């Protein structure tokens, strides 16, 4: 490879926003796993409520929740791409080419500030989602702990959820709050709780990865904002230096002309 090829390769490397690129990869991976596992986990929870506890009322939230996961994943992917685009424009030699004019630098600062605000709001939202995932994971872990005790036998014992009747819809009969018999206990423990626990554990981990990616985005966007603002001051200083150089050159020419 010649000197020109090496220089072009080095120039491309310096134009890559590695911090933002890592955050994008984390965001896409986390959102993808989160949407898939939460969709499956919510579906298992719905089937658990319908098949084991025989609940049909008050479950209208399930379909909108699953649709919200799909919309959330698509919006996060699009946002990550837009942030990556702004990061590329604010990195290395690209920044010097794009933000030469004062209007371009103002637009870059406004874009960075807007993405910082949006990312901050999304970070708060994902922290709330993370808290909900932790609650659901704890619930299913405790339920699996109950299923794993020696007192629970598929053919003899039952699991009574009547002490938690306040969590059931109003008007639910007590018999529907009891998991009794080999078929129901196996359905509750093996078919639903065991699988849903794995789904919610993976969803919690994926949600944590998304939160970390948003923190990376905030750091990268703040750095890009500072770089654009610093480039603005550097450009003003360079213009002042060029003006000073031109003035000194004209002064030297006038002195030479007078001497001549």
mmCIF file of C-alpha atoms in Angstrom:
data_model
loop_
_atom_site.group_PDB
_atom_site.id
_atom_site.type_symbol
_atom_site.label_atom_id
_atom_site.label_comp_id
_atom_site.label_asym_id
_atom_site.label_seq_id
_atom_site.Cartn_x
_atom_site.Cartn_y
_atom_site.Cartn_z
ATOM 1 C CA UNK A 1 0.000 0.000 0.000
ATOM 2 C CA UNK A 2 1.370 3.384 -1.006
ATOM 3 C CA UNK A 3 1.690 6.508 1.051
ATOM 4 C CA UNK A 4 -1.558 7.860 -0.385
ATOM 5 C CA UNK A 5 -3.479 4.731 0.608
ATOM 6 C CA UNK A 6 -2.062 4.772 4.115
ATOM 7 C CA UNK A 7 -2.958 8.449 4.507
ATOM 8 C CA UNK A 8 -6.520 7.857 3.314
ATOM 9 C CA UNK A 9 -6.898 4.912 5.698
ATOM 10 C CA UNK A 10 -5.559 6.956 8.604
ATOM 11 C CA UNK A 11 -7.918 9.784 7.678
ATOM 12 C CA UNK A 12 -10.919 7.410 7.728
ATOM 13 C CA UNK A 13 -9.889 6.028 11.109
ATOM 14 C CA UNK A 14 -9.715 9.498 12.642
ATOM 15 C CA UNK A 15 -13.209 10.293 11.341
ATOM 16 C CA UNK A 16 -14.886 7.339 13.137
ATOM 17 C CA UNK A 17 -16.674 8.216 16.439
ATOM 18 C CA UNK A 18 -15.735 5.045 18.303
ATOM 19 C CA UNK A 19 -17.499 5.922 21.558
ATOM 20 C CA UNK A 20 -20.802 6.578 19.777
ATOM 21 C CA UNK A 21 -20.345 3.493 17.597
ATOM 22 C CA UNK A 22 -19.929 1.288 20.675
ATOM 23 C CA UNK A 23 -23.033 2.888 22.211
ATOM 24 C CA UNK A 24 -25.011 2.196 19.003
ATOM 25 C CA UNK A 25 -24.005 -1.479 19.032
ATOM 26 C CA UNK A 26 -24.957 -1.770 22.703
ATOM 27 C CA UNK A 27 -28.260 -0.003 22.061
ATOM 28 C CA UNK A 28 -29.234 -2.199 19.112
ATOM 29 C CA UNK A 29 -28.253 -5.412 20.878
ATOM 30 C CA UNK A 30 -30.010 -4.441 24.113
ATOM 31 C CA UNK A 31 -33.189 -3.222 22.417
ATOM 32 C CA UNK A 32 -33.381 -6.300 20.192
ATOM 33 C CA UNK A 33 -33.048 -8.741 23.084
ATOM 34 C CA UNK A 34 -35.355 -6.644 25.283
ATOM 35 C CA UNK A 35 -38.171 -6.471 22.723
ATOM 36 C CA UNK A 36 -37.977 -10.191 21.966
ATOM 37 C CA UNK A 37 -37.823 -11.392 25.567
ATOM 38 C CA UNK A 38 -40.407 -8.921 26.868
ATOM 39 C CA UNK A 39 -42.824 -9.824 24.077
ATOM 40 C CA UNK A 40 -42.457 -13.492 24.989
ATOM 41 C CA UNK A 41 -42.588 -12.779 28.720
ATOM 42 C CA UNK A 42 -45.772 -10.714 28.469
ATOM 43 C CA UNK A 43 -47.338 -13.405 26.302
ATOM 44 C CA UNK A 44 -46.500 -16.093 28.886
ATOM 45 C CA UNK A 45 -47.896 -13.885 31.646
ATOM 46 C CA UNK A 46 -51.133 -13.446 29.701
ATOM 47 C CA UNK A 47 -51.488 -17.186 29.174
ATOM 48 C CA UNK A 48 -50.711 -17.781 32.848
ATOM 49 C CA UNK A 49 -53.497 -15.450 33.942
ATOM 50 C CA UNK A 50 -55.968 -16.952 31.493
ATOM 51 C CA UNK A 51 -55.177 -20.677 31.818
ATOM 52 C CA UNK A 52 -54.249 -20.963 35.511
ATOM 53 C CA UNK A 53 -56.168 -18.161 37.242
ATOM 54 C CA UNK A 54 -58.977 -18.044 34.646
ATOM 55 C CA UNK A 55 -58.872 -14.276 34.329
ATOM 56 C CA UNK A 56 -60.353 -12.641 31.260
ATOM 57 C CA UNK A 57 -61.171 -9.172 32.572
ATOM 58 C CA UNK A 58 -58.710 -6.316 32.885
ATOM 59 C CA UNK A 59 -56.250 -7.740 30.324
ATOM 60 C CA UNK A 60 -56.788 -5.121 27.627
ATOM 61 C CA UNK A 61 -53.329 -3.713 28.373
ATOM 62 C CA UNK A 62 -51.492 -6.694 26.907
ATOM 63 C CA UNK A 63 -51.778 -5.976 23.179
ATOM 64 C CA UNK A 64 -50.969 -2.232 23.513
ATOM 65 C CA UNK A 65 -47.961 -3.171 25.662
ATOM 66 C CA UNK A 66 -46.626 -5.576 23.047
ATOM 67 C CA UNK A 67 -47.161 -2.963 20.323
ATOM 68 C CA UNK A 68 -45.350 -0.393 22.478
ATOM 69 C CA UNK A 69 -42.317 -2.688 22.634
ATOM 70 C CA UNK A 70 -42.151 -2.839 18.824
ATOM 71 C CA UNK A 71 -42.503 0.953 18.507
ATOM 72 C CA UNK A 72 -39.920 1.463 21.236
ATOM 73 C CA UNK A 73 -37.409 -0.769 19.497
ATOM 74 C CA UNK A 74 -37.863 0.956 16.122
ATOM 75 C CA UNK A 75 -37.624 4.451 17.639
ATOM 76 C CA UNK A 76 -34.503 3.581 19.625
ATOM 77 C CA UNK A 77 -32.823 2.152 16.520
ATOM 78 C CA UNK A 78 -33.658 5.287 14.527
ATOM 79 C CA UNK A 79 -32.469 7.572 17.330
ATOM 80 C CA UNK A 80 -29.176 5.677 17.590
ATOM 81 C CA UNK A 81 -28.604 6.123 13.843
ATOM 82 C CA UNK A 82 -29.296 9.867 14.031
ATOM 83 C CA UNK A 83 -26.944 10.291 16.987
ATOM 84 C CA UNK A 84 -24.281 8.322 15.099
ATOM 85 C CA UNK A 85 -24.729 10.677 12.141
ATOM 86 C CA UNK A 86 -24.239 13.779 14.277
ATOM 87 C CA UNK A 87 -21.225 12.158 15.942
ATOM 88 C CA UNK A 88 -19.604 11.479 12.560
ATOM 89 C CA UNK A 89 -20.075 15.131 11.579
ATOM 90 C CA UNK A 90 -18.457 16.270 14.832
ATOM 91 C CA UNK A 91 -15.417 13.966 14.704
ATOM 92 C CA UNK A 92 -11.941 14.600 13.369
ATOM 93 C CA UNK A 93 -11.381 16.325 10.039
ATOM 94 C CA UNK A 94 -15.083 16.050 9.184
ATOM 95 C CA UNK A 95 -15.849 18.595 11.887
ATOM 96 C CA UNK A 96 -13.429 21.066 10.336
ATOM 97 C CA UNK A 97 -15.047 20.627 6.917
ATOM 98 C CA UNK A 98 -18.690 20.721 8.040
ATOM 99 C CA UNK A 99 -18.574 23.414 10.713
ATOM 100 C CA UNK A 100 -16.542 26.071 8.931
ATOM 101 C CA UNK A 101 -19.346 28.641 8.842
ATOM 102 C CA UNK A 102 -20.902 30.162 11.940
ATOM 103 C CA UNK A 103 -24.378 28.961 10.903
ATOM 104 C CA UNK A 104 -23.104 25.397 10.601
ATOM 105 C CA UNK A 105 -21.554 25.539 14.058
ATOM 106 C CA UNK A 106 -24.768 26.948 15.556
ATOM 107 C CA UNK A 107 -26.768 24.178 13.880
ATOM 108 C CA UNK A 108 -24.361 21.560 15.206
ATOM 109 C CA UNK A 109 -24.655 22.871 18.759
ATOM 110 C CA UNK A 110 -28.458 22.990 18.532
ATOM 111 C CA UNK A 111 -28.605 19.425 17.182
ATOM 112 C CA UNK A 112 -26.280 18.144 19.902
ATOM 113 C CA UNK A 113 -28.252 19.929 22.624
ATOM 114 C CA UNK A 114 -31.551 18.548 21.278
ATOM 115 C CA UNK A 115 -30.204 14.988 21.243
ATOM 116 C CA UNK A 116 -28.837 15.447 24.764
ATOM 117 C CA UNK A 117 -32.306 16.464 25.961
ATOM 118 C CA UNK A 118 -34.035 13.567 24.150
ATOM 119 C CA UNK A 119 -31.483 11.053 25.422
ATOM 120 C CA UNK A 120 -31.858 12.322 28.968
ATOM 121 C CA UNK A 121 -35.652 11.859 28.816
ATOM 122 C CA UNK A 122 -35.219 8.377 27.346
ATOM 123 C CA UNK A 123 -32.728 7.507 30.074
ATOM 124 C CA UNK A 124 -35.306 8.342 32.745
ATOM 125 C CA UNK A 125 -37.931 6.283 30.884
ATOM 126 C CA UNK A 126 -35.627 3.276 30.553
ATOM 127 C CA UNK A 127 -34.725 3.481 34.231
ATOM 128 C CA UNK A 128 -38.445 3.172 34.996
ATOM 129 C CA UNK A 129 -38.679 0.215 32.607
ATOM 130 C CA UNK A 130 -35.650 -1.349 34.316
ATOM 131 C CA UNK A 131 -37.352 -1.004 37.695
ATOM 132 C CA UNK A 132 -40.480 -2.729 36.313
ATOM 133 C CA UNK A 133 -38.353 -5.532 34.870
ATOM 134 C CA UNK A 134 -36.658 -6.025 38.228
ATOM 135 C CA UNK A 135 -40.059 -6.228 39.955
ATOM 136 C CA UNK A 136 -41.336 -8.817 37.463
ATOM 137 C CA UNK A 137 -38.114 -10.818 37.714
ATOM 138 C CA UNK A 138 -38.348 -10.862 41.517
ATOM 139 C CA UNK A 139 -41.998 -11.965 41.312
ATOM 140 C CA UNK A 140 -41.230 -14.870 38.986
ATOM 141 C CA UNK A 141 -38.113 -15.828 40.945
ATOM 142 C CA UNK A 142 -40.141 -16.009 44.151
ATOM 143 C CA UNK A 143 -42.843 -18.001 42.364
ATOM 144 C CA UNK A 144 -40.248 -20.453 41.079
ATOM 145 C CA UNK A 145 -38.859 -20.673 44.608
ATOM 146 C CA UNK A 146 -42.318 -21.684 45.811
ATOM 147 C CA UNK A 147 -42.537 -24.273 43.045
ATOM 148 C CA UNK A 148 -39.128 -25.668 44.006
ATOM 149 C CA UNK A 149 -39.999 -26.321 47.660
ATOM 150 C CA UNK A 150 -40.494 -29.891 48.837
ATOM 151 C CA UNK A 151 -43.915 -29.028 50.218
ATOM 152 C CA UNK A 152 -45.295 -28.600 46.716
ATOM 153 C CA UNK A 153 -46.149 -31.960 45.197
ATOM 154 C CA UNK A 154 -47.942 -32.197 41.887
ATOM 155 C CA UNK A 155 -50.489 -34.731 43.128
ATOM 156 C CA UNK A 156 -51.154 -33.662 46.724
ATOM 157 C CA UNK A 157 -50.551 -30.001 47.563
ATOM 158 C CA UNK A 158 -51.809 -26.680 46.278
ATOM 159 C CA UNK A 159 -50.519 -23.122 46.013
ATOM 160 C CA UNK A 160 -52.899 -20.645 47.615
ATOM 161 C CA UNK A 161 -52.639 -17.051 46.392
ATOM 162 C CA UNK A 162 -55.621 -15.808 48.388
ATOM 163 C CA UNK A 163 -53.388 -13.739 50.754
ATOM 164 C CA UNK A 164 -52.591 -11.681 47.619
ATOM 165 C CA UNK A 165 -56.234 -11.242 46.652
ATOM 166 C CA UNK A 166 -55.759 -7.457 46.478
ATOM 167 C CA UNK A 167 -53.633 -8.013 43.372
ATOM 168 C CA UNK A 168 -56.473 -9.786 41.546
ATOM 169 C CA UNK A 169 -59.335 -7.985 39.778
ATOM 170 C CA UNK A 170 -62.329 -7.199 41.900
ATOM 171 C CA UNK A 171 -64.876 -10.008 41.972
ATOM 172 C CA UNK A 172 -62.369 -12.831 41.441
ATOM 173 C CA UNK A 173 -63.495 -16.016 43.181
ATOM 174 C CA UNK A 174 -61.223 -17.610 45.747
ATOM 175 C CA UNK A 175 -61.131 -20.902 43.870
ATOM 176 C CA UNK A 176 -59.476 -19.077 40.963
ATOM 177 C CA UNK A 177 -56.729 -17.867 43.320
ATOM 178 C CA UNK A 178 -55.701 -21.438 44.146
ATOM 179 C CA UNK A 179 -53.410 -23.574 42.008
ATOM 180 C CA UNK A 180 -54.400 -27.123 42.874
ATOM 181 C CA UNK A 181 -53.832 -30.510 41.345
ATOM 182 C CA UNK A 182 -51.118 -32.079 39.248
ATOM 183 C CA UNK A 183 -52.177 -30.480 35.980
ATOM 184 C CA UNK A 184 -52.509 -26.907 37.264
ATOM 185 C CA UNK A 185 -49.333 -26.971 39.357
ATOM 186 C CA UNK A 186 -47.348 -28.364 36.435
ATOM 187 C CA UNK A 187 -48.880 -25.757 34.136
ATOM 188 C CA UNK A 188 -48.114 -22.956 36.600
ATOM 189 C CA UNK A 189 -44.571 -24.002 37.498
ATOM 190 C CA UNK A 190 -43.122 -25.731 34.457
ATOM 191 C CA UNK A 191 -45.024 -24.295 31.512
ATOM 192 C CA UNK A 192 -45.239 -20.655 32.543
ATOM 193 C CA UNK A 193 -43.221 -19.577 35.605
ATOM 194 C CA UNK A 194 -39.985 -21.334 34.652
ATOM 195 C CA UNK A 195 -40.038 -20.001 31.089
ATOM 196 C CA UNK A 196 -41.219 -16.515 31.996
ATOM 197 C CA UNK A 197 -38.500 -16.192 34.653
ATOM 198 C CA UNK A 198 -35.804 -16.753 32.033
ATOM 199 C CA UNK A 199 -37.454 -14.234 29.694
ATOM 200 C CA UNK A 200 -37.647 -11.521 32.335
ATOM 201 C CA UNK A 201 -34.086 -12.127 33.520
ATOM 202 C CA UNK A 202 -32.843 -11.664 29.955
ATOM 203 C CA UNK A 203 -35.088 -8.613 29.556
ATOM 204 C CA UNK A 204 -33.651 -7.070 32.720
ATOM 205 C CA UNK A 205 -30.081 -7.618 31.517
ATOM 206 C CA UNK A 206 -30.930 -6.204 28.083
ATOM 207 C CA UNK A 207 -32.628 -3.185 29.669
ATOM 208 C CA UNK A 208 -29.505 -2.533 31.751
ATOM 209 C CA UNK A 209 -27.413 -2.644 28.559
ATOM 210 C CA UNK A 210 -29.740 -0.092 26.944
ATOM 211 C CA UNK A 211 -29.400 2.175 29.984
ATOM 212 C CA UNK A 212 -25.608 1.920 29.740
ATOM 213 C CA UNK A 213 -25.756 2.755 26.018
ATOM 214 C CA UNK A 214 -27.836 5.862 26.768
ATOM 215 C CA UNK A 215 -25.259 6.942 29.342
ATOM 216 C CA UNK A 216 -22.571 6.489 26.657
ATOM 217 C CA UNK A 217 -24.674 8.570 24.255
ATOM 218 C CA UNK A 218 -24.926 11.373 26.811
ATOM 219 C CA UNK A 219 -21.162 11.411 27.354
ATOM 220 C CA UNK A 220 -20.437 11.327 23.615
ATOM 221 C CA UNK A 221 -22.993 14.044 22.823
ATOM 222 C CA UNK A 222 -21.631 16.280 25.567
ATOM 223 C CA UNK A 223 -18.119 15.818 24.209
ATOM 224 C CA UNK A 224 -19.305 16.572 20.652
ATOM 225 C CA UNK A 225 -21.059 19.723 21.854
ATOM 226 C CA UNK A 226 -17.851 20.840 23.557
ATOM 227 C CA UNK A 227 -15.804 20.057 20.429
ATOM 228 C CA UNK A 228 -18.117 22.083 18.181
ATOM 229 C CA UNK A 229 -18.101 24.995 20.606
ATOM 230 C CA UNK A 230 -14.328 24.781 20.948
ATOM 231 C CA UNK A 231 -13.988 24.654 17.166
ATOM 232 C CA UNK A 232 -16.053 27.849 17.016
ATOM 233 C CA UNK A 233 -13.585 29.642 19.280
ATOM 234 C CA UNK A 234 -10.652 28.126 17.389
ATOM 235 C CA UNK A 235 -12.080 29.412 14.102
ATOM 236 C CA UNK A 236 -12.528 32.896 15.529
ATOM 237 C CA UNK A 237 -8.946 32.857 16.809
ATOM 238 C CA UNK A 238 -7.683 31.634 13.441
ATOM 239 C CA UNK A 239 -9.597 34.373 11.631
ATOM 240 C CA UNK A 240 -8.124 36.970 13.987
ATOM 241 C CA UNK A 241 -4.641 35.560 13.379
ATOM 242 C CA UNK A 242 -5.158 35.677 9.609
ATOM 243 C CA UNK A 243 -6.376 39.262 9.875
ATOM 244 C CA UNK A 244 -3.327 40.175 11.953
ATOM 245 C CA UNK A 245 -1.022 38.524 9.433
ATOM 246 C CA UNK A 246 -2.628 40.393 6.570
ATOM 247 C CA UNK A 247 -2.319 43.688 8.447
ATOM 248 C CA UNK A 248 1.369 43.053 9.167
ATOM 249 C CA UNK A 249 1.958 42.156 5.516
ATOM 250 C CA UNK A 250 0.321 45.372 4.323
ATOM 251 C CA UNK A 251 2.350 47.356 6.877
ATOM 252 C CA UNK A 252 5.591 45.792 5.623
ATOM 253 C CA UNK A 253 4.659 46.571 2.044
ATOM 254 C CA UNK A 254 3.906 50.188 2.898
ATOM 255 C CA UNK A 255 7.253 50.479 4.712
ATOM 256 C CA UNK A 256 9.108 49.053 1.730
ATOM 257 C CA UNK A 257 7.201 51.381 -0.600
ATOM 258 C CA UNK A 258 8.086 54.428 1.511
ATOM 259 C CA UNK A 259 11.752 53.442 1.627
ATOM 260 C CA UNK A 260 11.753 52.911 -2.058
#
